[in-house]
Structures are given as structure tokens and as C-alpha cells.
Short mmCIF file of C-alpha atoms and ligand atoms in Angstrom, two decimals:
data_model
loop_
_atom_site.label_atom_id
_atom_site.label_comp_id
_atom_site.label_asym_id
_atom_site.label_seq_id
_atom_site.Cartn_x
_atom_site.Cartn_y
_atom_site.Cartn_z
CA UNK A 1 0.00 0.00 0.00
CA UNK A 2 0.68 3.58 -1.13
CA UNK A 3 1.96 5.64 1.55
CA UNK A 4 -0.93 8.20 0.81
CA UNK A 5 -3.18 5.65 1.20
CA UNK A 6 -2.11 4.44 4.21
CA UNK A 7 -2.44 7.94 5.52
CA UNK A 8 -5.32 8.67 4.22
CA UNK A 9 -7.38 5.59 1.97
CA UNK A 10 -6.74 7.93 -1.13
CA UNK A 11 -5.90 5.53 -4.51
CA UNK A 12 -5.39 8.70 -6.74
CA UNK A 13 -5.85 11.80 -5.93
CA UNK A 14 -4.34 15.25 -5.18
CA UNK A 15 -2.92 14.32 -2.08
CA UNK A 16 -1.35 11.89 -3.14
CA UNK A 17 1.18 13.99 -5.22
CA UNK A 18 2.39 15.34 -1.33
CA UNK A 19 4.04 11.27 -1.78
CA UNK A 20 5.96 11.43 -4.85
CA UNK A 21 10.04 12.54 -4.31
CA UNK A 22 9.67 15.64 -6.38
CA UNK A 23 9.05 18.75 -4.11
CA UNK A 24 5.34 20.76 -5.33
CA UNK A 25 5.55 24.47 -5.79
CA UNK A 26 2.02 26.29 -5.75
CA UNK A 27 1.50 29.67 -7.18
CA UNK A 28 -1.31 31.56 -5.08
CA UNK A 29 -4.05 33.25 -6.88
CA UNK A 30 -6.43 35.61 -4.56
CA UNK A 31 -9.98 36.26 -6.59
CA UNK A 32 -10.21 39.65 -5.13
CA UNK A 33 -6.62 40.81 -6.41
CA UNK A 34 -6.69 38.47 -10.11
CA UNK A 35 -7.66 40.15 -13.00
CA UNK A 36 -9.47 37.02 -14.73
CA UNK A 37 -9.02 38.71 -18.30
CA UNK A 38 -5.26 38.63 -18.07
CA UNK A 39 -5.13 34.64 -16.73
CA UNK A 40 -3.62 33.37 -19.84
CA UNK A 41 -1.45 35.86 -19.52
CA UNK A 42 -0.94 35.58 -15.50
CA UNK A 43 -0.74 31.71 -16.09
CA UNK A 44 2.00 32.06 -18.78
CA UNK A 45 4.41 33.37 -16.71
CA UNK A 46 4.17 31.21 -13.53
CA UNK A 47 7.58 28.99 -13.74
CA UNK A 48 7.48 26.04 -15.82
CA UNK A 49 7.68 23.55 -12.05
CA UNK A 50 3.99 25.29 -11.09
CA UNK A 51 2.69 21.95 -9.83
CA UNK A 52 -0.56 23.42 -8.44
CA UNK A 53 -2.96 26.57 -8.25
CA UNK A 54 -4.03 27.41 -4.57
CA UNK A 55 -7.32 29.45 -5.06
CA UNK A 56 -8.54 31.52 -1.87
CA UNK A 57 -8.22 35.37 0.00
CA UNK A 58 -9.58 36.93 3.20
CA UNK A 59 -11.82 39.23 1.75
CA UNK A 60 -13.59 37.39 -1.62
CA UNK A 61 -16.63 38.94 -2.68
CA UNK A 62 -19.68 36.17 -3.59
CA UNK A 63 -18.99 34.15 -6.60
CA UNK A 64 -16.00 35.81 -7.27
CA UNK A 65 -13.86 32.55 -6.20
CA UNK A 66 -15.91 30.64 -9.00
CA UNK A 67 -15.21 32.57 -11.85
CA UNK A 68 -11.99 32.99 -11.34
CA UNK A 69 -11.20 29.30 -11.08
CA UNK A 70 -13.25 28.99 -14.54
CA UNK A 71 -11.30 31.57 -16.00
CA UNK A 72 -8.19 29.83 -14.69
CA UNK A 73 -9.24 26.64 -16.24
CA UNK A 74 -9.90 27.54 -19.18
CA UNK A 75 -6.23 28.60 -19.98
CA UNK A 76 -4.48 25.84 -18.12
CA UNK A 77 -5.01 22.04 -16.53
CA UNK A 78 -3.18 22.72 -13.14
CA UNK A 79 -4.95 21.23 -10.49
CA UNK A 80 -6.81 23.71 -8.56
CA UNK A 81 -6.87 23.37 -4.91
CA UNK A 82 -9.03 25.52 -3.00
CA UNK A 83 -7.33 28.01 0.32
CA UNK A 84 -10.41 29.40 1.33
CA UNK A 85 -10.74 32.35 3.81
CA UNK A 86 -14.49 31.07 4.68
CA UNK A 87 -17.19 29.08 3.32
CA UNK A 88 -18.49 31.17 0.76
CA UNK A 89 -15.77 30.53 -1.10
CA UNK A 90 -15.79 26.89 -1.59
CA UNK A 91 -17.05 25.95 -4.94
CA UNK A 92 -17.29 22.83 -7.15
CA UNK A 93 -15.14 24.14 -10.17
CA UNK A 94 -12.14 23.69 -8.24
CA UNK A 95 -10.03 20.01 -7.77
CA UNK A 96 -10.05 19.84 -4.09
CA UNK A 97 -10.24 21.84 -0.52
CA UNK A 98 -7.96 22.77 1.69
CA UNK A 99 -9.84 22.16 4.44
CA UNK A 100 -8.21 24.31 7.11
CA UNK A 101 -8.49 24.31 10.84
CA UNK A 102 -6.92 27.38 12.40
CA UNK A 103 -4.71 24.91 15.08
CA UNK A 104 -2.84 28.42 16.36
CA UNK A 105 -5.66 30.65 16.81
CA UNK A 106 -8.54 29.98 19.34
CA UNK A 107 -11.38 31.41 18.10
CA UNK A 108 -13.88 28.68 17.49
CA UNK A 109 -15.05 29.82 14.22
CA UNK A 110 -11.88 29.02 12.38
CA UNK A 111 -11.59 25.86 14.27
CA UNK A 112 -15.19 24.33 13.82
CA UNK A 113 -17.74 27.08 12.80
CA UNK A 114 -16.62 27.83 9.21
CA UNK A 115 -16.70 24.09 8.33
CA UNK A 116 -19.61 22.97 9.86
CA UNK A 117 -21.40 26.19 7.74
CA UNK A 118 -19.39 24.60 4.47
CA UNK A 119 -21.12 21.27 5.09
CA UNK A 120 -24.56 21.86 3.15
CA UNK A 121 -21.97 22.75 -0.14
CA UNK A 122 -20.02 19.53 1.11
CA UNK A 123 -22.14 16.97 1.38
CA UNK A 124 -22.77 15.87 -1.38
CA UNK A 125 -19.77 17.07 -3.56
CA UNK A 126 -17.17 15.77 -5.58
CA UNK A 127 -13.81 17.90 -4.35
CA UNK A 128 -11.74 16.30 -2.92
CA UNK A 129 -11.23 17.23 0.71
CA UNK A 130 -7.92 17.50 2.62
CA UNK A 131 -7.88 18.05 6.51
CA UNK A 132 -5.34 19.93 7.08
CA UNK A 133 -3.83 21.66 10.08
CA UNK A 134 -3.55 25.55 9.29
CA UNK A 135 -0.58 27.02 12.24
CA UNK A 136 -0.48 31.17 11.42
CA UNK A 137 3.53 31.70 12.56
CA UNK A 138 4.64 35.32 12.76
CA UNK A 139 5.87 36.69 9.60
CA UNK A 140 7.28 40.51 11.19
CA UNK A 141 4.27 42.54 9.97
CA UNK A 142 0.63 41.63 10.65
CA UNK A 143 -1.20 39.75 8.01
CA UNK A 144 -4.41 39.30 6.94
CA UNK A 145 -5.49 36.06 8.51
CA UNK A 146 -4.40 37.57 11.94
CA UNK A 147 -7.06 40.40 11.06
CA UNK A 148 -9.42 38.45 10.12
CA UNK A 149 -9.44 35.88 12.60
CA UNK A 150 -8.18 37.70 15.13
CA UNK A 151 -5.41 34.41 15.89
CA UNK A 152 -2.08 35.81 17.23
CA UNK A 153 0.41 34.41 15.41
CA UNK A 154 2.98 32.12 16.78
CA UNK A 155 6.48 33.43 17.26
CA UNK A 156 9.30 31.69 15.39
CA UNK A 157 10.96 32.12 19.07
CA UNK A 158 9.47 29.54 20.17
CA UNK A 159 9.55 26.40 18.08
CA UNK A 160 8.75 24.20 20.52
CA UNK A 161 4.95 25.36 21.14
CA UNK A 162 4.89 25.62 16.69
CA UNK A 163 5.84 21.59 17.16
CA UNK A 164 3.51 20.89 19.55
CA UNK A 165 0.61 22.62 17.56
CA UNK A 166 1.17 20.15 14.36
CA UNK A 167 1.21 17.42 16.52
CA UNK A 168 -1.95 17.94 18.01
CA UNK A 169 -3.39 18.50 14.62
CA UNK A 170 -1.77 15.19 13.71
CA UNK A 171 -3.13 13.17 16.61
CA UNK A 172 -6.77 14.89 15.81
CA UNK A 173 -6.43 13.58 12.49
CA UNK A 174 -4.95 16.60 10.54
CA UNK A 175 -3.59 14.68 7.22
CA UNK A 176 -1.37 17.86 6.11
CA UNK A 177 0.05 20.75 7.93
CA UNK A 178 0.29 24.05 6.33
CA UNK A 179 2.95 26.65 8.29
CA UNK A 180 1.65 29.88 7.41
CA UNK A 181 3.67 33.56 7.85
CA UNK A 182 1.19 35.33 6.34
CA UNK A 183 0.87 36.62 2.89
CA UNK A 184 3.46 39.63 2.37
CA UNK A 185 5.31 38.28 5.33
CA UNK A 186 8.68 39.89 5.89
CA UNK A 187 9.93 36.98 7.27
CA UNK A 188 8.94 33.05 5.95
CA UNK A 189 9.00 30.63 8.02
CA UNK A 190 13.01 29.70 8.99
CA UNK A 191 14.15 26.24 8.42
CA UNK A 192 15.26 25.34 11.31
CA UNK A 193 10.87 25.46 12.88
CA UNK A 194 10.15 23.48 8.86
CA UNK A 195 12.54 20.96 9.69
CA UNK A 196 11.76 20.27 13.70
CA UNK A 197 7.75 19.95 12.71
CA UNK A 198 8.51 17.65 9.39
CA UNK A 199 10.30 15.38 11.72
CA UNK A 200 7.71 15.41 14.40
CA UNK A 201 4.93 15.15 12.02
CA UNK A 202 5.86 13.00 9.16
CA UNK A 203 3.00 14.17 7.14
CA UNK A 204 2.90 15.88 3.95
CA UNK A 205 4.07 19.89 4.90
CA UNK A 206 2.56 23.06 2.55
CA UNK A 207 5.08 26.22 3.73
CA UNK A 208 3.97 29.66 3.01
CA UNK A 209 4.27 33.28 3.21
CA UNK A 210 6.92 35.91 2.36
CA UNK A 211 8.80 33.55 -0.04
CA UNK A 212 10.32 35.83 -2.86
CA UNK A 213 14.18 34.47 -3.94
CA UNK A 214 15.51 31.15 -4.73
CA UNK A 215 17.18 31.08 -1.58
CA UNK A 216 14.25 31.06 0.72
CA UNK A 217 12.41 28.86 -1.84
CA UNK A 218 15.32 25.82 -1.55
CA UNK A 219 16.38 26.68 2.37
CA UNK A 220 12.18 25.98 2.68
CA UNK A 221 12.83 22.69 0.70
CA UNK A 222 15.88 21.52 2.05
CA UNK A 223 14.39 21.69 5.71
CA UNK A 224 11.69 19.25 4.90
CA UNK A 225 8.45 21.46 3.03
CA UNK A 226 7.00 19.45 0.07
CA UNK A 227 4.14 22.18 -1.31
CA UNK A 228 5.45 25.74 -1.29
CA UNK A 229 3.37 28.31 -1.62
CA UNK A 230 4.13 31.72 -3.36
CA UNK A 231 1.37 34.47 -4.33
CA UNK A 232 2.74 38.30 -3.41
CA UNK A 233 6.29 38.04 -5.56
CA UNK A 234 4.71 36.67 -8.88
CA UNK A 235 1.09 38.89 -8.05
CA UNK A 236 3.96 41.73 -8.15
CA UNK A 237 4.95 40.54 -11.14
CA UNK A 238 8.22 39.34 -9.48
CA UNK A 239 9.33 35.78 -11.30
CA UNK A 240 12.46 34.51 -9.77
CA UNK A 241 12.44 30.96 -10.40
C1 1GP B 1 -0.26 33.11 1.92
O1 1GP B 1 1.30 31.41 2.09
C2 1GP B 1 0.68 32.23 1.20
O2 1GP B 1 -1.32 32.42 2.39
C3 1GP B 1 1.56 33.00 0.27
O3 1GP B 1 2.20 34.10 0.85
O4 1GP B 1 1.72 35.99 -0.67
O5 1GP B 1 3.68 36.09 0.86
O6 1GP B 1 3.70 34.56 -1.09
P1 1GP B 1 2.87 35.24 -0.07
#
């Protein structure tokens, strides 16, 4: 048996791809900030190792989240995974859903209300659906989850309590962990707090926030993320891969 399917009783899948030795890079596409009549253009000059499209914001307006995925898909077959800020943005155009608990924060809407509101879209669909453990780590500036939610971010001071965190969300069946800085961050996520969860975890590992050089990108890599995430440097039209 599969490792994936071990983890999880997925034959084929999206998550599955989190098993295979090559490392996934995701290029982040917010609906409220993507102008869906330049995607072919947009989708052109993501780097040629794009292995997914993460599709989600804070702040989408109704339907928006839609028609930009069926914009998206009409100039390119990327999976699309869904990164959704709340439940009005899931939708049945994309591949599959992020679905996120907010393990760092404690207010109970991120952690149970927002999914239990998702469940009358859920029920009965087809996406396929990926518990995963969402930990908000301080990026130096404050980002827009921590508004949102209101979650203090974790301090990369304290690695231990970040560990911890992922663990729990292993042990209440969390099947990925996603280390967030925050979108803009001016800090990602430093290797050595990637590298002490991915050992304490072994489970698939989605790194994110503030990632704009090579550098960063491999240093996140080398200290154990699979998936990682970029959105500000490219949305700035910054392509350094
Ligand atoms: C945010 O992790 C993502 O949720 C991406 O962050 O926009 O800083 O690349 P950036």
C-alpha cells in the first residue's frame, strides 16, 4: 500500500502527489486581487515547475472565487486546490479543498464554525477534501489572517509550542500541515521550525508566506516542506524561479 493511502485511503488523488520525491511548488491566486481577463497571460508566466494553483483570500466577494477558477481553467489544466478564507468561497469548479483548521488561533469559528457552515456545499460534492492543520507563525508585519481571525500568530521564538501545535493537529487527524507567515510576510517561516515539525509530524508539509528568492524557496525545501506556496512576488509581477 501507497503511503498516501495508508495515511489517508486515497488511490489517486491530489494528495497523493504530497508522496511522490519531487518537491510541489504552488503559485497563489487571490480572486479579489486576479484580474481574470489577463489569466492566460498571468498563467503564462508562472515557472514552468507550477505543480498546483491554490485558489482563496480573506476578503472574496460572492462568486467571485468561481469565476476565477473557470477563468483559470480555461487557460491551463493545473490542479486547482481551494485556500479558502471562509465558506463562501468553496465551490465545485475547483479540484479539491484545503480544508483548514486554524490549530494556532482559538477562536472557534476558524476551528469548527466555518466548516460545519461549508457542510450543506459539502455533502454531497465531488472535491476532494484535505484536513489539514492551518498554524499562522509570525511573519514581522501583521497579516491578513491575523485580522481576520483575530489568531495571534505564533512566534518563530518559540519552536517548541509551533511543534507541539502540528502534533496535536496530527493526533486529531490533521492529514497535512500548512505553516503559514502570512501573505506579504517579511519573514517566511526559517528552516530550522520546517525541519523540527517535518520530523515530528511526518505528514505531507505546505510552507507559506513571504517567499520571494531562490534562496528562501530551496532553504524551505531543504528543511523538509513538500508544497510551497508563493502568491505576493509573482502577483507583483516578481518571477524569480
Ligand atoms: C499566503 O502562504 C501564502 O497564504 C503565500 O504568501 O503571498 O507572501 O507569497 P505570499
Amino acid at each position: 500500500m501507497k503511503e498516501a493511502e495508508a495515511v489517508q485511503g486515497v488511490k489517486n488523488g491530489i494528495f497523493e502527489t504530497f508522496f511522490s520525491e519531487k518537491k510541489l511548488l504552488a503559485v497563489l491566486i487571490d480572486p479579489d486581487k486576479f484580474d481574470e481577463t489577463c489569466a492566460g497571460d498571468f498563467l503564462r508566466k508562472i515557472p514552468q515547475v507550477t505543480s498546483h494553483l491554490l485558489v482563496g483570500g480573506s476578503n472574496v466577494g460572492n462568486g467571485k472565487s468561481e469565476s476565477c477558477i473557470k477563468a483559470i481553467k480555461a487557460e491551463t489544466s493545473l490542479p486547482v486546490i481551494l485556500f479558502p478564507g471562509d465558506h463562501s468561497q468553496i465551490t465545485e469548479t475547483a479540484d479539491a479543498l484545503l480544508f483548514l483548521s486554524l490549530l494556532s488561533g482559538r477562536n472557534p469559528e476558524y476551528l469548527i464554525g466555518q466548516h460545519i457552515k461549508s457542510i450543506k456545499k459539502l455533502r454531497n460534492s465531488k472535491l476532494e477534501i484535505i484536513p489539514t492543520g492551518y498554524i499562522l507563525i509570525d511573519g514581522g508585519n501583521e497579516c491578513a489572517v491575523e485580522r481576520v481571525t483575530g489568531a495571534k500568530p505564533l512566534l518563530q521564538e518559540d519552536p517548541q509550542l509551533i511543534v507541539d501545535t502540528a502534533l496535536a493537529g496530527k493526533f486529531l487527524g490533521k492529514k497535512l500541515i500548512y505553516l503559514e507567515a502570512g501573505s506579504g510576510a517579511q519573514k517566511p517561516v526559517n528552516g530550522k521550525i520546517i525541519s523540527e515539525v517535518k520530523e515530528a509530524v511526518s505528514l505531507p508539509l505546505i510552507v507559506g508566506g513571504g517567499i520571494r528568492s531562490r534562496e528562501q524557496l530551496s532553504e524551505a525545501y531543504k528543511a523538509g516542506a513538500d508544497m510551497v506556496v508563493i502568491g505576493t512576488a509573482f502577483e507583483n509581477g516578481n518571477f524569480f524561479i
